[in-house]
Each structure stands twice: as C-alpha cells, then as structure tokens.
Amino acid sequence: EDFNRALLLIEKMHSQQLGKSAGYQMKMVGYFIEFLQIICSSVEKKSIKNDAWEKHSQTVSSLAMNLAKNCHKDWSVKKMCKDYSMSRSVLFREFKKYYSISPVAFLNNQRLHKVCVMLEESDENIEYIALKCGFANGSYMATAFKQAYDITPLKYRKQYLIHRRLKTEILN
C-alpha cells in the first residue's frame, strides 16, 4: 500500500515538473513532504509496532501536512497543541523526532518557500507577499528571509529575473 502511494506521488511530481504551471513549486513541496512521510512511516512501522507511536506519527504527519498546505494562515503553538490534542512538550518532542526541526521552524520554512515562489512568479510588493504568506508584516518577513537565505527578498527577485532572462536568451 505504501509503495503504491509513493509511486503515485512520484508520478504526480513528475507531471508537475513537466507542466510547471503557476504555483507548481508549492505543489511539489507538498508532494515531497507526503512522499517523505510515507517513507518514514513505512520504515518506522517495521521497526516499532506500538499504539503510541502510531498515534503520534499520524498526528505529527497530519500537522506537518496542514502546516505545509496552510502556511499562510495564523498558527500559534497553542493552536497546534489544541487542534492536535498534544501538550507543548509532546508536540515539540514528537515533531522534532520525525522532522528534525521544531513545528515553528517548519512553518517558517514553508512560509519562506512560499515567499520565494511569489517573488519569482509575481510583481507584488514585499508587504503584500508577507501578508499572503502568513507573516505579520513585510519588515519581519524580510528579516526572516535575509536570515534564512543570506539575501534580501528584493535582491533575490532581481537575481531570479536576471537568471530567467539569461536562460531565455540562451535557449532562444
């Protein structure tokens, strides 16, 4: 069953890569996360067979998928704990066990990836992109972006546009 689900996801990723429609990168990230979850789940199922693992694994997996797909929404640790019926310490411990990162860092990574896609695919201003990606404001988003990628969002957009223009010229 896991093997067939993994193959189906690989086919979807291949199809997205070939099509490259608007927003395909976010879909690819979602598919890839789901693919990794299938693999991790499959490996863990073979080595650990207990109800607590099964419950936490599914809960954490569901949370990660929800964070990835809805990174633009307002998430707090309190909301995560409430929505997924876990204490703060269990949430962080279990999430880190499966993803090697805290749920907050995971959410910020998803948001920053969405920022990259919007910088590449739109002409919207930084404030608009920040709000659409779940950041409180453009200044905070720009600081988080610079810290994560060592480049400002505007420089990133400029470099991407130059790269795309050069690529187009080479292909033509």
mmCIF file of C-alpha atoms in Angstrom:
data_model
loop_
_atom_site.group_PDB
_atom_site.id
_atom_site.type_symbol
_atom_site.label_atom_id
_atom_site.label_comp_id
_atom_site.label_asym_id
_atom_site.label_seq_id
_atom_site.Cartn_x
_atom_site.Cartn_y
_atom_site.Cartn_z
ATOM 1 C CA GLU A 1 0.000 0.000 0.000
ATOM 2 C CA ASP A 2 2.765 2.487 0.979
ATOM 3 C CA PHE A 3 4.749 1.526 -2.102
ATOM 4 C CA ASN A 4 1.793 2.241 -4.416
ATOM 5 C CA ARG A 5 1.116 5.576 -2.712
ATOM 6 C CA ALA A 6 4.794 6.513 -3.115
ATOM 7 C CA LEU A 7 4.755 5.611 -6.820
ATOM 8 C CA LEU A 8 1.613 7.676 -7.347
ATOM 9 C CA LEU A 9 3.277 10.675 -5.692
ATOM 10 C CA ILE A 10 6.370 10.272 -7.856
ATOM 11 C CA GLU A 11 4.140 10.298 -10.945
ATOM 12 C CA LYS A 12 2.379 13.451 -9.683
ATOM 13 C CA MET A 13 5.746 15.145 -9.024
ATOM 14 C CA HIS A 14 6.975 14.217 -12.498
ATOM 15 C CA SER A 15 3.800 15.575 -14.045
ATOM 16 C CA GLN A 16 4.104 18.838 -12.077
ATOM 17 C CA GLN A 17 7.750 19.208 -13.079
ATOM 18 C CA LEU A 18 6.902 18.801 -16.754
ATOM 19 C CA GLY A 19 3.913 21.172 -16.615
ATOM 20 C CA LYS A 20 5.476 23.893 -14.467
ATOM 21 C CA SER A 21 2.169 25.706 -14.120
ATOM 22 C CA ALA A 22 1.857 28.653 -11.737
ATOM 23 C CA GLY A 23 2.419 27.508 -8.171
ATOM 24 C CA TYR A 24 3.868 24.151 -9.190
ATOM 25 C CA GLN A 25 6.750 24.549 -6.731
ATOM 26 C CA MET A 26 4.402 24.644 -3.742
ATOM 27 C CA LYS A 27 2.622 21.546 -5.047
ATOM 28 C CA MET A 28 5.996 19.831 -5.446
ATOM 29 C CA VAL A 29 6.887 20.663 -1.845
ATOM 30 C CA GLY A 30 3.567 19.233 -0.660
ATOM 31 C CA TYR A 31 4.044 16.053 -2.684
ATOM 32 C CA PHE A 32 7.623 15.695 -1.489
ATOM 33 C CA ILE A 33 6.630 16.094 2.160
ATOM 34 C CA GLU A 34 3.922 13.486 1.710
ATOM 35 C CA PHE A 35 6.446 11.193 -0.016
ATOM 36 C CA LEU A 36 8.898 11.553 2.878
ATOM 37 C CA GLN A 37 6.115 10.838 5.339
ATOM 38 C CA ILE A 38 5.257 7.608 3.537
ATOM 39 C CA ILE A 39 8.885 6.509 3.583
ATOM 40 C CA CYS A 40 9.425 7.449 7.241
ATOM 41 C CA SER A 41 6.165 5.851 8.241
ATOM 42 C CA SER A 42 6.994 2.668 6.367
ATOM 43 C CA VAL A 43 10.440 2.375 7.962
ATOM 44 C CA GLU A 44 9.129 3.146 11.444
ATOM 45 C CA LYS A 45 6.222 0.691 11.113
ATOM 46 C CA LYS A 46 8.699 -2.092 10.521
ATOM 47 C CA SER A 47 10.892 -1.245 13.490
ATOM 48 C CA ILE A 48 8.335 -0.062 16.039
ATOM 49 C CA LYS A 49 4.858 -1.517 16.418
ATOM 50 C CA ASN A 50 3.006 0.207 19.204
ATOM 51 C CA ASP A 51 -0.134 2.275 19.503
ATOM 52 C CA ALA A 52 1.544 5.358 20.972
ATOM 53 C CA TRP A 53 3.969 5.574 18.054
ATOM 54 C CA GLU A 54 1.140 5.065 15.573
ATOM 55 C CA LYS A 55 -0.936 7.815 17.175
ATOM 56 C CA HIS A 56 1.907 10.346 17.411
ATOM 57 C CA SER A 57 3.208 9.515 13.948
ATOM 58 C CA GLN A 58 -0.161 10.106 12.320
ATOM 59 C CA THR A 59 -0.812 13.231 14.377
ATOM 60 C CA VAL A 60 2.572 14.783 13.610
ATOM 61 C CA SER A 61 2.284 13.803 9.953
ATOM 62 C CA SER A 62 -1.157 15.380 9.745
ATOM 63 C CA LEU A 63 0.102 18.553 11.432
ATOM 64 C CA ALA A 64 3.071 18.821 9.050
ATOM 65 C CA MET A 65 0.806 18.421 6.010
ATOM 66 C CA ASN A 66 -1.588 21.019 7.399
ATOM 67 C CA LEU A 67 1.242 23.461 8.131
ATOM 68 C CA ALA A 68 2.678 22.983 4.631
ATOM 69 C CA LYS A 69 -0.657 23.436 2.869
ATOM 70 C CA ASN A 70 -1.897 26.261 5.092
ATOM 71 C CA CYS A 71 1.305 28.067 5.995
ATOM 72 C CA HIS A 72 -0.336 31.371 5.109
ATOM 73 C CA LYS A 73 -2.830 31.002 7.961
ATOM 74 C CA ASP A 74 -2.402 32.191 11.539
ATOM 75 C CA TRP A 75 -0.714 29.399 13.523
ATOM 76 C CA SER A 76 0.375 29.525 17.136
ATOM 77 C CA VAL A 77 1.881 26.778 19.248
ATOM 78 C CA LYS A 78 -1.225 26.978 21.427
ATOM 79 C CA LYS A 79 -3.450 26.403 18.386
ATOM 80 C CA MET A 80 -1.294 23.468 17.200
ATOM 81 C CA CYS A 81 -1.487 21.856 20.645
ATOM 82 C CA LYS A 82 -5.240 22.369 20.870
ATOM 83 C CA ASP A 83 -6.029 21.237 17.313
ATOM 84 C CA TYR A 84 -3.867 18.115 17.608
ATOM 85 C CA SER A 85 -4.557 17.289 21.274
ATOM 86 C CA MET A 86 -0.936 17.324 22.382
ATOM 87 C CA SER A 87 0.885 19.139 25.128
ATOM 88 C CA ARG A 88 3.544 21.624 24.079
ATOM 89 C CA SER A 89 6.399 19.374 25.186
ATOM 90 C CA VAL A 90 4.989 16.280 23.425
ATOM 91 C CA LEU A 91 4.273 18.286 20.267
ATOM 92 C CA PHE A 92 7.827 19.624 20.062
ATOM 93 C CA ARG A 93 9.477 16.314 21.019
ATOM 94 C CA GLU A 94 7.466 14.234 18.551
ATOM 95 C CA PHE A 95 7.696 16.771 15.727
ATOM 96 C CA LYS A 96 11.473 17.034 16.149
ATOM 97 C CA LYS A 97 11.739 13.236 16.244
ATOM 98 C CA TYR A 98 10.168 12.905 12.787
ATOM 99 C CA TYR A 99 11.293 16.116 11.073
ATOM 100 C CA SER A 100 14.473 17.095 12.983
ATOM 101 C CA ILE A 101 13.074 20.595 13.331
ATOM 102 C CA SER A 102 10.528 22.302 15.568
ATOM 103 C CA PRO A 103 6.996 22.854 14.237
ATOM 104 C CA VAL A 104 7.556 26.618 14.387
ATOM 105 C CA ALA A 105 10.752 26.400 12.315
ATOM 106 C CA PHE A 106 8.984 24.029 9.895
ATOM 107 C CA LEU A 107 6.137 26.539 9.495
ATOM 108 C CA ASN A 108 8.554 29.417 8.906
ATOM 109 C CA ASN A 109 10.447 27.357 6.308
ATOM 110 C CA GLN A 110 7.173 26.682 4.494
ATOM 111 C CA ARG A 111 6.284 30.364 4.589
ATOM 112 C CA LEU A 112 9.706 31.391 3.311
ATOM 113 C CA HIS A 113 9.475 28.890 0.475
ATOM 114 C CA LYS A 114 6.104 30.366 -0.480
ATOM 115 C CA VAL A 115 7.715 33.832 -0.383
ATOM 116 C CA CYS A 116 10.346 32.619 -2.875
ATOM 117 C CA VAL A 117 7.656 31.325 -5.216
ATOM 118 C CA MET A 118 5.702 34.584 -5.020
ATOM 119 C CA LEU A 119 8.843 36.655 -5.578
ATOM 120 C CA GLU A 120 9.545 34.593 -8.697
ATOM 121 C CA GLU A 121 6.010 34.452 -10.062
ATOM 122 C CA SER A 122 4.540 37.863 -9.216
ATOM 123 C CA ASP A 123 5.323 41.559 -9.192
ATOM 124 C CA GLU A 124 3.591 42.112 -5.847
ATOM 125 C CA ASN A 125 5.273 44.265 -3.216
ATOM 126 C CA ILE A 126 7.004 42.832 -0.150
ATOM 127 C CA GLU A 127 4.241 43.811 2.286
ATOM 128 C CA TYR A 128 1.574 42.073 0.197
ATOM 129 C CA ILE A 129 3.686 38.923 -0.205
ATOM 130 C CA ALA A 130 4.446 38.861 3.530
ATOM 131 C CA LEU A 131 0.774 39.001 4.451
ATOM 132 C CA LYS A 132 -0.185 36.379 1.833
ATOM 133 C CA CYS A 133 2.480 34.031 3.200
ATOM 134 C CA GLY A 134 1.431 34.308 6.843
ATOM 135 C CA PHE A 135 3.929 36.864 8.114
ATOM 136 C CA ALA A 136 2.749 39.716 10.329
ATOM 137 C CA ASN A 137 4.397 42.353 8.113
ATOM 138 C CA GLY A 138 6.946 42.917 5.375
ATOM 139 C CA SER A 139 9.713 44.001 7.713
ATOM 140 C CA TYR A 140 9.557 40.811 9.780
ATOM 141 C CA MET A 141 9.369 38.672 6.637
ATOM 142 C CA ALA A 142 12.366 40.459 5.077
ATOM 143 C CA THR A 143 14.399 39.914 8.260
ATOM 144 C CA ALA A 144 13.480 36.198 8.387
ATOM 145 C CA PHE A 145 14.217 35.862 4.648
ATOM 146 C CA LYS A 146 17.634 37.526 4.957
ATOM 147 C CA GLN A 147 18.485 35.372 7.977
ATOM 148 C CA ALA A 148 17.474 32.154 6.186
ATOM 149 C CA TYR A 149 18.871 32.835 2.697
ATOM 150 C CA ASP A 150 21.545 35.470 3.324
ATOM 151 C CA ILE A 151 19.957 37.753 0.715
ATOM 152 C CA THR A 152 17.150 40.284 0.843
ATOM 153 C CA PRO A 153 13.830 39.439 -0.846
ATOM 154 C CA LEU A 154 14.253 42.218 -3.411
ATOM 155 C CA LYS A 155 17.780 41.112 -4.329
ATOM 156 C CA TYR A 156 16.502 37.534 -4.592
ATOM 157 C CA ARG A 157 13.780 38.662 -7.015
ATOM 158 C CA LYS A 158 16.265 40.703 -9.041
ATOM 159 C CA GLN A 159 18.733 37.788 -9.280
ATOM 160 C CA TYR A 160 15.931 35.402 -10.240
ATOM 161 C CA LEU A 161 14.720 37.732 -13.015
ATOM 162 C CA ILE A 162 18.275 38.157 -14.356
ATOM 163 C CA HIS A 163 18.795 34.381 -14.279
ATOM 164 C CA ARG A 164 15.468 33.773 -16.040
ATOM 165 C CA ARG A 165 16.264 36.388 -18.712
ATOM 166 C CA LEU A 166 19.696 34.855 -19.353
ATOM 167 C CA LYS A 167 18.210 31.373 -19.513
ATOM 168 C CA THR A 168 15.609 32.551 -22.043
ATOM 169 C CA GLU A 169 18.266 34.248 -24.167
ATOM 170 C CA ILE A 170 20.436 31.123 -24.159
ATOM 171 C CA LEU A 171 17.509 28.904 -25.174
ATOM 172 C CA ASN A 172 16.432 31.251 -27.975
#
